[in-house]
Amino acid sequence: MVQEWLGTDDAAGRQQGTKLIRGEKILPVAGTEFWSPGRVRVDGIERDSIETGDLSLTSRRDGEEHAAVARGLVARSTWGTLSTISRHLHGSPFGNVVSFTDGIPGNYSGTPYFYLTPLDPSAADVAADPHASLAISAMPLGACGDSDPESPLCAKLTLSGELRQVLDAQELSFAEHALFTRHPEMTIWPKDHHFRVFKLVLASVFFINGFGGPRHITVEQYYSASPVNLSRSFLHEA
C-alpha cells in the first residue's frame, strides 16, 4: 500500500510511502487504510481523512465493521425520526419523532420495533403505503463531542424498508417485552387508543460515520453483525 499525505502540516507526512502521522509510526495492517488530518492518497486514489483522536488506531473500512457500529447505534438509541408517505399531506414526506427499540441488553435483534396507535399519522400512512424510513443520530448519545449534528463526524443512520404490524405471537412477545422495558410509560398509555406493535422490515441501510461518503452496508451484513459498545473515538474510527 503506497500512501502520500496531502495538505498536512507535517513535512515527513508528505513523503510517498511514509507511515508517520505527526511523528508516530503506524505499522501497516492488511486490509486497512490509514488516516490523518487533511487528505491522503492511497495507492493513487485521493481520499478525505479524519482525525480519530487515537493515532495508534487504523480505520477499518469494510462493511462488516461499519455494520457492527450501526447495530450499536440502533441498540443504544431509543427514539428517532420515522418518515412515511403522508396521507394527510397528499403524498408528501412526513417525519414523525417516535420511540423504538430493537431489544434489551444482551438480546438486541437489529430490527426496530414501534408502539403506534391508528390515531398516529404514521400508522395511518403505512396502512395505505408501508414504505418508511427511520433516521437516528449519535448526537443524543453524547458521542459527537463538539461536532455539528450534520457533520459527517457525527454518526447517523437511516434504515429504510416497510413498516409492518407484528402478528407472530413469539415475535410479538419479544417486541412488547423490549418496548415496555425500554419505554415503561407505554404500559399505561390509553387502551382505547388501540396501540399495536410494528416493525421496520429492512430493505436498505444508509450509514455515515466520518468523511468519505456513506458506508456501504448490506442488510445481510447488518443482521450478521454484533452491536459494539459505542464511544466517540470508535465511532470516528470505524
Short mmCIF file of C-alpha atoms in Angstrom, two decimals:
data_model
loop_
_atom_site.label_atom_id
_atom_site.label_comp_id
_atom_site.label_asym_id
_atom_site.label_seq_id
_atom_site.Cartn_x
_atom_site.Cartn_y
_atom_site.Cartn_z
CA MET A 1 0.00 0.00 0.00
CA VAL A 2 1.53 3.30 -1.12
CA GLN A 3 0.34 6.39 0.75
CA GLU A 4 1.01 10.07 0.23
CA TRP A 5 -0.34 12.59 2.73
CA LEU A 6 -1.77 15.73 1.10
CA GLY A 7 -2.20 19.06 2.83
CA THR A 8 -0.80 18.08 6.22
CA ASP A 9 1.41 20.32 8.33
CA ASP A 10 3.96 17.53 8.77
CA ALA A 11 6.70 17.59 6.11
CA ALA A 12 7.57 13.94 6.74
CA GLY A 13 3.96 13.02 6.21
CA ARG A 14 4.04 14.24 2.62
CA GLN A 15 6.69 11.76 1.55
CA GLN A 16 5.38 8.94 -0.58
CA GLY A 17 5.20 5.67 1.32
CA THR A 18 5.67 7.33 4.73
CA LYS A 19 3.99 5.62 7.68
CA LEU A 20 4.37 8.59 10.02
CA ILE A 21 1.48 10.62 11.38
CA ARG A 22 2.70 13.62 13.38
CA GLY A 23 5.85 11.73 14.28
CA GLU A 24 4.18 8.48 15.36
CA LYS A 25 4.93 5.40 13.30
CA ILE A 26 1.91 3.42 12.12
CA LEU A 27 2.53 -0.16 11.02
CA PRO A 28 0.55 -1.43 8.01
CA VAL A 29 -2.24 -3.92 8.65
CA ALA A 30 -3.68 -5.99 5.82
CA GLY A 31 -7.00 -4.69 4.53
CA THR A 32 -6.82 -1.34 6.31
CA GLU A 33 -6.22 2.26 5.38
CA PHE A 34 -4.57 4.94 7.46
CA TRP A 35 -5.99 8.38 8.07
CA SER A 36 -4.59 11.71 9.22
CA PRO A 37 -5.85 15.33 9.09
CA GLY A 38 -6.24 16.72 5.58
CA ARG A 39 -6.36 14.46 2.53
CA VAL A 40 -4.46 11.29 1.76
CA ARG A 41 -3.63 9.40 -1.43
CA VAL A 42 -3.80 5.62 -1.05
CA ASP A 43 -2.49 3.57 -3.97
CA GLY A 44 -3.03 6.57 -6.21
CA ILE A 45 -6.59 7.30 -5.04
CA GLU A 46 -7.10 10.59 -3.20
CA ARG A 47 -9.44 10.42 -0.22
CA ASP A 48 -10.72 12.58 2.60
CA SER A 49 -9.27 11.79 6.01
CA ILE A 50 -10.34 12.21 9.61
CA GLU A 51 -8.67 12.65 12.99
CA THR A 52 -9.52 9.69 15.21
CA GLY A 53 -8.01 11.11 18.38
CA ASP A 54 -6.00 7.90 18.85
CA LEU A 55 -3.23 7.81 16.25
CA SER A 56 -2.35 4.21 17.03
CA LEU A 57 -5.69 3.07 15.63
CA THR A 58 -6.36 2.32 11.98
CA SER A 59 -9.62 2.95 10.16
CA ARG A 60 -11.34 -0.34 9.31
CA ARG A 61 -13.35 0.28 6.16
CA ASP A 62 -15.18 -2.95 5.42
CA GLY A 63 -18.95 -3.28 5.62
CA GLU A 64 -18.87 -5.76 8.49
CA GLU A 65 -17.09 -3.30 10.78
CA HIS A 66 -19.46 -0.50 9.83
CA ALA A 67 -22.41 -2.83 10.36
CA ALA A 68 -21.28 -3.51 13.93
CA VAL A 69 -21.16 0.22 14.66
CA ALA A 70 -24.55 0.77 13.02
CA ARG A 71 -26.01 -2.04 15.14
CA GLY A 72 -24.52 -0.43 18.23
CA LEU A 73 -26.14 2.88 17.33
CA VAL A 74 -29.54 1.22 16.95
CA ALA A 75 -29.14 -0.74 20.18
CA ARG A 76 -28.31 2.33 22.26
CA SER A 77 -30.90 4.63 20.70
CA THR A 78 -34.46 4.86 21.99
CA TRP A 79 -36.01 7.33 19.56
CA GLY A 80 -35.65 8.64 16.04
CA THR A 81 -37.50 10.21 13.12
CA LEU A 82 -39.88 7.90 11.29
CA SER A 83 -40.67 9.11 7.78
CA THR A 84 -43.64 7.92 5.76
CA ILE A 85 -45.59 8.85 2.62
CA SER A 86 -48.24 11.11 4.09
CA ARG A 87 -51.95 10.66 3.51
CA HIS A 88 -52.98 13.92 5.13
CA LEU A 89 -50.34 15.80 3.13
CA HIS A 90 -51.39 14.12 -0.12
CA GLY A 91 -48.24 12.10 -0.75
CA SER A 92 -45.63 14.44 0.68
CA PRO A 93 -42.96 13.01 3.00
CA PHE A 94 -43.86 13.22 6.69
CA GLY A 95 -41.33 12.88 9.51
CA ASN A 96 -42.54 11.92 12.97
CA VAL A 97 -40.48 11.63 16.17
CA VAL A 98 -41.17 8.18 17.61
CA SER A 99 -39.86 5.87 20.31
CA PHE A 100 -38.47 2.49 19.32
CA THR A 101 -36.20 -0.33 20.43
CA ASP A 102 -34.58 -3.35 18.83
CA GLY A 103 -34.36 -5.37 22.04
CA ILE A 104 -32.90 -5.33 25.52
CA PRO A 105 -29.28 -5.53 26.77
CA GLY A 106 -27.85 -8.89 25.81
CA ASN A 107 -30.59 -9.55 23.25
CA TYR A 108 -30.61 -6.91 20.53
CA SER A 109 -32.24 -8.00 17.28
CA GLY A 110 -31.33 -5.15 14.95
CA THR A 111 -34.99 -4.78 13.95
CA PRO A 112 -36.63 -1.55 15.17
CA TYR A 113 -39.97 -2.09 16.91
CA PHE A 114 -42.58 0.63 17.45
CA TYR A 115 -45.74 1.01 19.51
CA LEU A 116 -48.21 3.00 17.44
CA THR A 117 -51.88 3.89 17.57
CA PRO A 118 -54.09 4.11 14.46
CA LEU A 119 -54.65 7.72 15.55
CA ASP A 120 -50.99 8.44 14.81
CA PRO A 121 -50.36 9.86 11.31
CA SER A 122 -47.50 7.41 10.72
CA ALA A 123 -49.70 4.38 11.37
CA ALA A 124 -52.39 5.82 9.12
CA ASP A 125 -49.80 6.42 6.39
CA VAL A 126 -48.42 2.88 6.35
CA ALA A 127 -51.92 1.43 6.18
CA ALA A 128 -52.01 2.87 2.67
CA ASP A 129 -48.30 2.68 1.77
CA PRO A 130 -45.97 0.69 4.05
CA HIS A 131 -42.74 2.29 2.79
CA ALA A 132 -40.93 4.06 5.62
CA SER A 133 -37.52 5.02 6.93
CA LEU A 134 -36.08 5.57 10.40
CA ALA A 135 -33.31 8.15 10.90
CA ILE A 136 -31.21 8.21 14.07
CA SER A 137 -28.11 10.11 15.17
CA ALA A 138 -25.29 9.61 17.65
CA MET A 139 -25.81 13.18 18.89
CA PRO A 140 -28.39 12.31 21.61
CA LEU A 141 -25.98 9.66 22.90
CA GLY A 142 -23.30 12.27 23.58
CA ALA A 143 -20.99 10.62 21.06
CA CYS A 144 -20.44 13.61 18.75
CA GLY A 145 -18.43 15.91 21.00
CA ASP A 146 -18.36 19.42 19.60
CA SER A 147 -19.36 18.33 16.09
CA ASP A 148 -22.49 19.70 14.47
CA PRO A 149 -25.30 17.12 14.08
CA GLU A 150 -25.00 17.41 10.29
CA SER A 151 -21.23 16.89 10.33
CA PRO A 152 -20.03 13.56 8.92
CA LEU A 153 -18.11 13.15 12.19
CA CYS A 154 -21.46 12.78 13.98
CA ALA A 155 -22.59 9.27 13.04
CA LYS A 156 -26.03 9.00 11.51
CA LEU A 157 -28.06 6.09 10.21
CA THR A 158 -31.16 5.75 8.04
CA LEU A 159 -32.89 2.38 7.88
CA SER A 160 -35.42 2.03 5.06
CA GLY A 161 -37.99 -0.60 4.22
CA GLU A 162 -41.61 -1.35 5.03
CA LEU A 163 -43.40 -0.79 8.34
CA ARG A 164 -45.47 -3.85 9.17
CA GLN A 165 -47.61 -4.81 12.16
CA VAL A 166 -46.10 -7.66 14.18
CA LEU A 167 -48.51 -10.61 14.14
CA ASP A 168 -46.34 -13.61 15.01
CA ALA A 169 -47.02 -14.49 18.65
CA GLN A 170 -43.41 -15.25 19.60
CA GLU A 171 -42.04 -12.13 17.94
CA LEU A 172 -44.83 -10.03 19.42
CA SER A 173 -43.97 -11.25 22.92
CA PHE A 174 -40.30 -10.35 22.39
CA ALA A 175 -41.13 -6.93 20.94
CA GLU A 176 -43.61 -6.00 23.67
CA HIS A 177 -41.18 -7.02 26.40
CA ALA A 178 -38.42 -4.97 24.79
CA LEU A 179 -40.61 -1.92 24.22
CA PHE A 180 -42.09 -1.94 27.72
CA THR A 181 -38.65 -2.46 29.27
CA ARG A 182 -37.02 0.40 27.39
CA HIS A 183 -40.15 2.60 27.45
CA PRO A 184 -42.09 1.72 30.64
CA GLU A 185 -44.52 4.62 30.19
CA MET A 186 -46.02 2.76 27.24
CA THR A 187 -47.66 0.30 29.64
CA ILE A 188 -50.06 3.00 30.88
CA TRP A 189 -50.96 4.54 27.55
CA PRO A 190 -54.74 4.58 26.89
CA LYS A 191 -56.11 1.15 25.98
CA ASP A 192 -58.87 2.70 23.90
CA HIS A 193 -56.22 4.10 21.56
CA HIS A 194 -55.60 0.52 20.38
CA PHE A 195 -51.81 0.65 20.24
CA ARG A 196 -50.18 -2.04 18.13
CA VAL A 197 -46.60 -3.22 17.69
CA PHE A 198 -44.96 -2.53 14.34
CA LYS A 199 -41.55 -3.36 12.94
CA LEU A 200 -39.43 -1.96 10.14
CA VAL A 201 -38.68 -4.71 7.62
CA LEU A 202 -35.33 -3.55 6.28
CA ALA A 203 -34.50 -3.11 2.61
CA SER A 204 -31.52 -0.74 2.84
CA VAL A 205 -29.01 0.68 5.32
CA PHE A 206 -27.55 4.19 4.89
CA PHE A 207 -24.74 4.96 7.35
CA ILE A 208 -22.40 7.95 7.62
CA ASN A 209 -19.55 7.82 10.12
CA GLY A 210 -16.75 10.16 9.04
CA PHE A 211 -15.65 11.76 5.80
CA GLY A 212 -15.62 9.84 2.54
CA GLY A 213 -19.33 9.32 1.89
CA PRO A 214 -21.83 6.74 3.13
CA ARG A 215 -20.54 3.38 4.36
CA HIS A 216 -21.80 0.51 2.22
CA ILE A 217 -23.64 -1.97 4.42
CA THR A 218 -25.89 -4.70 3.09
CA VAL A 219 -28.93 -5.83 5.05
CA GLU A 220 -27.25 -9.21 5.43
CA GLN A 221 -24.10 -7.62 6.90
CA TYR A 222 -26.23 -5.52 9.23
CA TYR A 223 -28.02 -8.52 10.70
CA SER A 224 -24.90 -10.67 10.84
CA ALA A 225 -23.01 -8.11 12.92
CA SER A 226 -22.99 -7.90 16.70
CA PRO A 227 -23.60 -4.42 18.13
CA VAL A 228 -20.50 -2.79 19.58
CA ASN A 229 -20.26 -0.55 22.62
CA LEU A 230 -20.01 2.94 21.22
CA SER A 231 -17.55 5.66 22.12
CA ARG A 232 -16.77 8.83 20.29
CA SER A 233 -13.34 7.64 19.18
CA PHE A 234 -14.68 4.28 18.00
CA LEU A 235 -17.47 5.92 16.02
CA HIS A 236 -14.95 8.01 14.12
CA GLU A 237 -12.53 5.13 13.75
CA ALA A 238 -14.85 2.55 12.26
#
